[in-house]
CSV table of C-alpha atoms and ligand atoms in Angstrom, one decimal:
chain,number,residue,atom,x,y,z
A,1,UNK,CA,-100.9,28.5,135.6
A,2,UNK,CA,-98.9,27.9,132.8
A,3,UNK,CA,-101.6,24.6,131.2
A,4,UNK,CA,-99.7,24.1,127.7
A,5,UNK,CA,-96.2,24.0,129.4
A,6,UNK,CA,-97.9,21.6,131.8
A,7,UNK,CA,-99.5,19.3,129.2
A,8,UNK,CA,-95.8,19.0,126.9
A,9,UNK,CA,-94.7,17.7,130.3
A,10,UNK,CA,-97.5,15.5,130.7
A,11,UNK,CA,-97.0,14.3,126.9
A,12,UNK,CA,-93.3,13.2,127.3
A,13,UNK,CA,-94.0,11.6,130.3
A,14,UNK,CA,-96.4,9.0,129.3
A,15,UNK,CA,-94.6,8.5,125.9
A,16,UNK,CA,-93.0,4.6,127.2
A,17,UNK,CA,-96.4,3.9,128.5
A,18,UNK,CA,-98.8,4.6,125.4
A,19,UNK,CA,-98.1,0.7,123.7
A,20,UNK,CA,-99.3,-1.0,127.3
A,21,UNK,CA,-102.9,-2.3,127.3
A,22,UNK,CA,-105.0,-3.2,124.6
A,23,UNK,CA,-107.1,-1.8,122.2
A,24,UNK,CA,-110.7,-2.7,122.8
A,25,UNK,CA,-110.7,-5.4,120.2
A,26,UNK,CA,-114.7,-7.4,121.2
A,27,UNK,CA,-115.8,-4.2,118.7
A,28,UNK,CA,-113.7,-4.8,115.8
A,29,UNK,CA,-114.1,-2.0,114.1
A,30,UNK,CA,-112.1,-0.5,117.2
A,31,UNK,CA,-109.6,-3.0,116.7
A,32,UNK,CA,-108.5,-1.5,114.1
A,33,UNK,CA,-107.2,1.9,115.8
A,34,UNK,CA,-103.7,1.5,116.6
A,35,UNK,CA,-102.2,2.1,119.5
A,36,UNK,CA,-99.5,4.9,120.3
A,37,UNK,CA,-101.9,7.3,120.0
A,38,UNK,CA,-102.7,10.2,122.6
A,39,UNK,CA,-104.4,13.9,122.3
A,40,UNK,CA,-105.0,15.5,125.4
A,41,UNK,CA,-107.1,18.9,125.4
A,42,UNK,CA,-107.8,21.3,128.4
A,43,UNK,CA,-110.4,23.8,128.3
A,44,UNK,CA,-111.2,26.9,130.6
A,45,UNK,CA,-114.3,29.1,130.9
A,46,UNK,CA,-113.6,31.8,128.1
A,47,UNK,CA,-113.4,28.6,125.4
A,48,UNK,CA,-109.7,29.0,125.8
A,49,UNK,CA,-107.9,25.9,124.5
A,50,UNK,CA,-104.8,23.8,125.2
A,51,UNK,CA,-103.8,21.0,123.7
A,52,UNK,CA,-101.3,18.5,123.0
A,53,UNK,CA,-100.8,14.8,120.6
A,54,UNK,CA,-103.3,14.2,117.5
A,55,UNK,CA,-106.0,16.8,119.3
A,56,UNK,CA,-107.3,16.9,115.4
A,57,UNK,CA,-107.7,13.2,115.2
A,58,UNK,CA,-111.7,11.7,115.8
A,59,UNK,CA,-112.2,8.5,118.1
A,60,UNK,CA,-115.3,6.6,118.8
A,61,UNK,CA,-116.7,8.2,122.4
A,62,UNK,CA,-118.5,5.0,123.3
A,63,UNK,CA,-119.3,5.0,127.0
A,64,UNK,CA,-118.5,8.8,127.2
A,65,UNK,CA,-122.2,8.9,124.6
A,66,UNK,CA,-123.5,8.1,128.2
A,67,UNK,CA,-122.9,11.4,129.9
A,68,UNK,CA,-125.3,12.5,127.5
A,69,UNK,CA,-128.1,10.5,127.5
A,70,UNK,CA,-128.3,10.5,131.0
A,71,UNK,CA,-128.5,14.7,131.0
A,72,UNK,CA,-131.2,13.8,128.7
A,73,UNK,CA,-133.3,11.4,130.7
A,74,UNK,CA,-132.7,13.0,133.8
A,75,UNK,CA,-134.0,16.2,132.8
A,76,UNK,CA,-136.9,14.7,131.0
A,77,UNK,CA,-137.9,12.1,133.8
A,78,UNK,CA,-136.6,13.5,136.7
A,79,UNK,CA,-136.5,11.3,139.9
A,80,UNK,CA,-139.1,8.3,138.2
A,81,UNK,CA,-135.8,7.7,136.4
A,82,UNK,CA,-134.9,5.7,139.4
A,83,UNK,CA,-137.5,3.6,139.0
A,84,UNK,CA,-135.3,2.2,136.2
A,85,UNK,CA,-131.8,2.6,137.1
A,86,UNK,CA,-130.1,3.1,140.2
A,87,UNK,CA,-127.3,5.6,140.7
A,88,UNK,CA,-124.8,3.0,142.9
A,89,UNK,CA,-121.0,1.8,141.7
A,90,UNK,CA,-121.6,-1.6,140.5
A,91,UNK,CA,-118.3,-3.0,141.6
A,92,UNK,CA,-118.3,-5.2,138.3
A,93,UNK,CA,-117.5,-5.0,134.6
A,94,UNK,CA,-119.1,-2.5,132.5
A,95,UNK,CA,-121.4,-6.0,130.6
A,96,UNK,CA,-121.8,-8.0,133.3
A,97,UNK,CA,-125.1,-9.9,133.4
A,98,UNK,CA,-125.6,-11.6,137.1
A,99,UNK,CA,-126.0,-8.8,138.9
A,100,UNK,CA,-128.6,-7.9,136.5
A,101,UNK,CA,-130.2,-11.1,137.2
A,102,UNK,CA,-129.7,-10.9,141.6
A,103,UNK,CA,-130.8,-7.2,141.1
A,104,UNK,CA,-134.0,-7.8,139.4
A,105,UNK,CA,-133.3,-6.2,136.0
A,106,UNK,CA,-133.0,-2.9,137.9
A,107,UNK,CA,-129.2,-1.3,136.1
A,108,UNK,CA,-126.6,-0.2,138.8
A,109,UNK,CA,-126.3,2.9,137.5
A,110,UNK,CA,-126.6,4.7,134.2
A,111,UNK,CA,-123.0,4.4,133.3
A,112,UNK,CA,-122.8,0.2,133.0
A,113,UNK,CA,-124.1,-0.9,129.9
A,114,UNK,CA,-127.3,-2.3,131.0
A,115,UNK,CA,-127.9,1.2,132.8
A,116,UNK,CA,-127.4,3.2,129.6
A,117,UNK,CA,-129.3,0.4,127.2
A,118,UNK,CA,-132.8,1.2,130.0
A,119,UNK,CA,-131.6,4.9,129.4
A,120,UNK,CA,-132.1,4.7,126.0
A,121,UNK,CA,-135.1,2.9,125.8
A,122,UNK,CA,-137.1,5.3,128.6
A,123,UNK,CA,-135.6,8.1,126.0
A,124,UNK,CA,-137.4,6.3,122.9
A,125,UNK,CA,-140.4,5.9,125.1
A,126,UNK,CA,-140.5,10.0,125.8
A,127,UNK,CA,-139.3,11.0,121.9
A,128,UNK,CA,-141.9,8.1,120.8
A,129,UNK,CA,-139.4,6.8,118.3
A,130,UNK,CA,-136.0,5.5,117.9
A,131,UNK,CA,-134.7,7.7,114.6
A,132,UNK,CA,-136.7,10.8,116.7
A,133,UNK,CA,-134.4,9.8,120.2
A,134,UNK,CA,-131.1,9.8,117.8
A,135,UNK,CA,-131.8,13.0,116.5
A,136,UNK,CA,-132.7,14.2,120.0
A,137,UNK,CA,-129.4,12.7,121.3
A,138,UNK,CA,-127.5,14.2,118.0
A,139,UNK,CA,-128.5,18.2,118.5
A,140,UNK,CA,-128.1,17.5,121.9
A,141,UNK,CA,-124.5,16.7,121.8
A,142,UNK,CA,-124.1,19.1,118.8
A,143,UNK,CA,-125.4,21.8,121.0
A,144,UNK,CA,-123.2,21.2,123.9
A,145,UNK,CA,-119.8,20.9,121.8
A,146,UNK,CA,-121.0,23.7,119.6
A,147,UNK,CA,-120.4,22.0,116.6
A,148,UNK,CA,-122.9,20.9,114.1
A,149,UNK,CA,-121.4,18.8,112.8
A,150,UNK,CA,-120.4,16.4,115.2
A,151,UNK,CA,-121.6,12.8,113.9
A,152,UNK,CA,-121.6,8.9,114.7
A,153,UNK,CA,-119.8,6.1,112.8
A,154,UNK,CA,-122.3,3.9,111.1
A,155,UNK,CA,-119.5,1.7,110.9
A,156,UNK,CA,-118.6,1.1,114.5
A,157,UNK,CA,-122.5,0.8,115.2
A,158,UNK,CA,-122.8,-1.7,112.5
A,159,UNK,CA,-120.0,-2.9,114.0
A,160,UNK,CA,-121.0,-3.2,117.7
A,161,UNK,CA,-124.6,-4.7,116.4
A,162,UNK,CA,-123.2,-7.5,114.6
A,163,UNK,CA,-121.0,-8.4,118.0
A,164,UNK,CA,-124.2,-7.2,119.6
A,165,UNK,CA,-124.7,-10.5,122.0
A,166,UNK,CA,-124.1,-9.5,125.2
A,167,UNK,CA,-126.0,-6.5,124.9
A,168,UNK,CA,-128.7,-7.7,123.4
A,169,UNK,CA,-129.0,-10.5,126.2
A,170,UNK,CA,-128.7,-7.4,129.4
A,171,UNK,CA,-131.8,-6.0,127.3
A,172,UNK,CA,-133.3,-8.7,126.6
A,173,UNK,CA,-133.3,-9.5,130.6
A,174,UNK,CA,-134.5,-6.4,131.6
A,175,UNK,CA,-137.3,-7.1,129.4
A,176,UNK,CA,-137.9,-10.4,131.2
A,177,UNK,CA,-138.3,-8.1,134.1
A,178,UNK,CA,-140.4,-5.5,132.6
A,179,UNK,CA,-137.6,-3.0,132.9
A,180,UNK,CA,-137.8,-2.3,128.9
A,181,UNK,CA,-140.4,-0.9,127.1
A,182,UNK,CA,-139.4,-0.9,123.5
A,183,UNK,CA,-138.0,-3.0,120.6
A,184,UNK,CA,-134.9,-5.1,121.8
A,185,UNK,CA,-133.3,-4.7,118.7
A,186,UNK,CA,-134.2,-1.2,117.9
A,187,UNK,CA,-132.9,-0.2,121.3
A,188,UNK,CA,-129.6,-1.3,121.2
A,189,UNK,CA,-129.0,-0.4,117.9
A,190,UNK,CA,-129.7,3.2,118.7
A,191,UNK,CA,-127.7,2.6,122.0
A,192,UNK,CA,-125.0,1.7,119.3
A,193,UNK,CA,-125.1,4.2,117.3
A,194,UNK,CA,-124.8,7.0,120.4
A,195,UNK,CA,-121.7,5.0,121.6
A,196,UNK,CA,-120.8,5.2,118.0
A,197,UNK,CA,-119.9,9.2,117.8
A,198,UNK,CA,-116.4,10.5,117.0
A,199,UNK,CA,-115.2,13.3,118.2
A,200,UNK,CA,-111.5,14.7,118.6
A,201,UNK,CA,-110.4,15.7,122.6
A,202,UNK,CA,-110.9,19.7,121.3
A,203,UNK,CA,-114.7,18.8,120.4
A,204,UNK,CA,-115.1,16.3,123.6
A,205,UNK,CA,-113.3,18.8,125.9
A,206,UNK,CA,-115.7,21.3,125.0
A,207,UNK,CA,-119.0,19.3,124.9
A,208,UNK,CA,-118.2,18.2,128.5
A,209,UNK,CA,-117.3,22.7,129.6
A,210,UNK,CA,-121.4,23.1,130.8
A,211,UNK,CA,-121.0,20.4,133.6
A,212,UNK,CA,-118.0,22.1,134.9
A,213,UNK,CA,-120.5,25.2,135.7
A,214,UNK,CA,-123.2,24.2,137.1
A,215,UNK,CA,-125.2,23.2,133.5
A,216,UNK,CA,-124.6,26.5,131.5
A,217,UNK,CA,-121.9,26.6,129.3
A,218,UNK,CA,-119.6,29.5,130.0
A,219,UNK,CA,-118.7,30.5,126.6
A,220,UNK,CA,-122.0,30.6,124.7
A,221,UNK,CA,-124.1,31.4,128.0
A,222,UNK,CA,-126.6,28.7,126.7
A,223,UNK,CA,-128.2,26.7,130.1
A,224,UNK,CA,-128.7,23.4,129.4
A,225,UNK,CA,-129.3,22.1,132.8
A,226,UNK,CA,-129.9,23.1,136.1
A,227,UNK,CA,-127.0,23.5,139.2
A,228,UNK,CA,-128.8,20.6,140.5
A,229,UNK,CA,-129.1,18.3,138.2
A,230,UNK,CA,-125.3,18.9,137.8
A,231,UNK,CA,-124.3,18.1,140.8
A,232,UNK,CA,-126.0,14.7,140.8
A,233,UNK,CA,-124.6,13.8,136.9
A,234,UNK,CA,-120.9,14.3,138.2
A,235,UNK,CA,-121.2,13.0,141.7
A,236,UNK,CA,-122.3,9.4,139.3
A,237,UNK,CA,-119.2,10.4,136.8
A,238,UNK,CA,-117.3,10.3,140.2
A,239,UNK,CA,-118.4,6.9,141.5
A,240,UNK,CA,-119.2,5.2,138.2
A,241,UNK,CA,-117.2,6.9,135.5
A,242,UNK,CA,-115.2,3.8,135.6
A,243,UNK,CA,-116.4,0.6,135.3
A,244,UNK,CA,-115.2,-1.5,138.4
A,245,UNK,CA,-112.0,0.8,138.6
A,246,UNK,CA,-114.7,3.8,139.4
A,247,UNK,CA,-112.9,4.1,143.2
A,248,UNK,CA,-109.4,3.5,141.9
A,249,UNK,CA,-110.1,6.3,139.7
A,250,UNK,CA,-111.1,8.4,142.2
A,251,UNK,CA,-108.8,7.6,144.3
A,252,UNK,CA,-105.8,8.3,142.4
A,253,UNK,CA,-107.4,11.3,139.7
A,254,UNK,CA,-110.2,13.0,142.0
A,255,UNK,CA,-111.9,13.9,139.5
A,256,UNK,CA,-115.7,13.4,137.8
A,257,UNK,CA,-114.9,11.9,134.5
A,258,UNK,CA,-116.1,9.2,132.5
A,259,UNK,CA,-114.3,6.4,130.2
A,260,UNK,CA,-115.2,4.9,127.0
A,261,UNK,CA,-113.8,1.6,125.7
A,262,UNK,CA,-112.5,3.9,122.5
A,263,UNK,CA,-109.8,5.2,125.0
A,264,UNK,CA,-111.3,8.2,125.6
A,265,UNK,CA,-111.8,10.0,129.1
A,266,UNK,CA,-113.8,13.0,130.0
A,267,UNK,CA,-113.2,15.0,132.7
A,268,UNK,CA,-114.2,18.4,134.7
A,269,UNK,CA,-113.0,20.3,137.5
A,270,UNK,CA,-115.9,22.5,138.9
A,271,UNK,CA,-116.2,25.9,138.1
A,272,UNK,CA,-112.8,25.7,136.0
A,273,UNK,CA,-112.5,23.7,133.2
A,274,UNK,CA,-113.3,20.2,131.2
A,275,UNK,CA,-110.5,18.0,129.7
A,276,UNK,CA,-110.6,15.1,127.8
A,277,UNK,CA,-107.8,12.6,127.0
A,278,UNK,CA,-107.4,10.3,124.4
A,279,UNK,CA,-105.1,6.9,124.0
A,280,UNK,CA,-107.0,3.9,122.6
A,281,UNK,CA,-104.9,1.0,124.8
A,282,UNK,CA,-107.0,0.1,127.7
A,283,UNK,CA,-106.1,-1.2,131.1
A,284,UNK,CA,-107.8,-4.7,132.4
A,285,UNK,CA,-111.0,-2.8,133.1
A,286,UNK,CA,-111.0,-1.1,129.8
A,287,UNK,CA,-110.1,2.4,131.1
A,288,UNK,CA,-107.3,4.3,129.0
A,289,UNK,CA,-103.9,3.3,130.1
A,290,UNK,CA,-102.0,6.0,129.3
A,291,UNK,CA,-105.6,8.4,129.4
A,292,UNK,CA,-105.9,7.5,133.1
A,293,UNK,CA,-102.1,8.1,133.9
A,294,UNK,CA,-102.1,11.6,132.3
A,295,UNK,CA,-104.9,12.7,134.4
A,296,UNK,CA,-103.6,11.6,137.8
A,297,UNK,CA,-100.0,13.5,136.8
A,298,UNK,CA,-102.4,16.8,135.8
A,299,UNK,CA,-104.2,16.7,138.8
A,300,UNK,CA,-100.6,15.9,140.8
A,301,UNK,CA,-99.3,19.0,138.8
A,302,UNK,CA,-101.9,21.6,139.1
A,303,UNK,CA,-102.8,20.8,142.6
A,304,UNK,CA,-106.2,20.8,140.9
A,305,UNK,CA,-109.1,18.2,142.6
A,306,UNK,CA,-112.2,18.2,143.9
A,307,UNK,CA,-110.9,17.0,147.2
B,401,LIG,N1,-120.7,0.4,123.0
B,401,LIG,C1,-119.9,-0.3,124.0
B,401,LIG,C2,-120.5,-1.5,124.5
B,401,LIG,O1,-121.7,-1.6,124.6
B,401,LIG,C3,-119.6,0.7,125.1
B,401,LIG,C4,-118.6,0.1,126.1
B,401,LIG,C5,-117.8,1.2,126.8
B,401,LIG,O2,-117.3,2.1,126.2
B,401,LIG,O3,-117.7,1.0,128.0
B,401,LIG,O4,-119.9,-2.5,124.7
């Protein structure tokens, strides 16, 4: 299949629809990132690349960041991770608080914020300390992508903790439940600062390649996970990748992917390849407009899904 022709198709086509949305402006360092803007980046087993739009340009991953950390904890803990956060669609906004409260301070799933802040904190508990956990988290995602020297934007994070509140209050009520184990403030911040890395789509397509086989990556040969515990991280990408548009995605993409509020998605199609996409105005549940849109016409063109 001829990708590149494919993505130059895909590029035109979404060219009237990249100024619709909004950029994620309750983060305002991300305010700042103008709209327009779009990179998409497929990548196949051999580390072969395709790419299209400003494929060289860095965004902030944000909820992408919790891909990662959730490889990390479940490998580290396992099924007690459970105990802690559920793996069920929430059906409401990525920083929604009552179902926190009806649900006992027991996160959804790993993907809503609350789910990724009791992520992080069981992480700190295992690694012992908070600057230990980032490095973890760091090499981790350095590892995967291959790259070094992939880092986060102290900016953003400083960003993010000074417009902290919400966050801080979804912690802060898992505490009241006993669901958190660690320094509120300490926590989040780290939380932050792993929402905080940039990458380009070229660095993200790649970082994403090992769950698209089974936890090894196909290029380097390095296993990072088992086929197991790959399965179960992209069947959650598939029902929770999204916020509350997790079956809408599904529905109209079919693929396991997850969103960030930087306009970033990530995506795989087992045992082929990872893509990630990149336009920074979101839709009203803070997916990627035009990010979303270029995956369902990918998937329309190449016939490629899981179903
Ligand atoms: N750091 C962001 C937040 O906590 C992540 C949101 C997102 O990408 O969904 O609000």
């Amino acid at each position: 299949m001829n990708y590149q022709a494919i993505l130059d198709e895909i590029y035109d086509e979404v060219q009237p629809e990249l100024h619709k949305g909004k950029v994620a402006d309750y983060i305002p360092a991300l305010a700042e990132v103008g709209k327009g803007q779009f990179a998409m980046t497929v990548t196949l087993d051999n580390g072969q690349v395709f790419s299209v739009g400003d494929s060289g340009k860095q965004f902030s991953i944000q909820s992408i960041s919790k891909v990662f950390t959730f490889t990390l904890a479940l490998d580290v803990y396992s099924r007690e991770l459970y105990k802690r956060v559920g793996v069920e669609p929430s059906g409401n906004p990525f920083n929604s608080l009552v179902q926190l409260e009806y649900e006992n301070g027991i996160p959804r799933n790993p993907f809503i914020n609350a789910g990724a802040i009791a992520i992080t904190d069981a992480l700190i508990s295992y690694y012992r300390d908070e600057y230990m956990t980032l490095e973890v988290i760091m090499n981790f995602v350095r590892e995967i992508s291959n790259n070094p020297k992939l880092s986060f934007d102290p900016l953003v994070a400083n960003s993010e903790m000074e417009h902290g509140d919400r966050n801080l209050a979804l912690a802060r009520l898992m505490k009241s439940f006993g669901n958190f184990e660690n320094d509120v403030l300490g926590t989040v911040f780290t939380y932050f600062k792993h929402c905080s890395i940039t990458m380009n789509t070229e660095e993200l397509s790649r970082a994403m390649l090992f769950l698209a086989f089974g936890g090894t990556d196909p290029v380097s040969q390095k296993q990072f996970i088992t086929p197991s515990q790959t399965k179960r991280i992209n069947a959650v990408m598939l029902t929770c990748g999204h916020y509350d548009a997790s079956g809408e995605f599904a529905y109209h993409v079919g693929l396991p992917a997850k969103s960030g509020v930087g306009g970033g998605i990530a995506a795989i199609v087992p045992g082929k390849m990872s893509i990630a996409v990149w336009s920074p105005a979101l839709n009203r549940y803070g997916n990627s407009h035009a990010g979303t849109l270029a995956l369902e016409k990918f998937t329309t063109k190449t016939g490629l899904s899981i179903f």
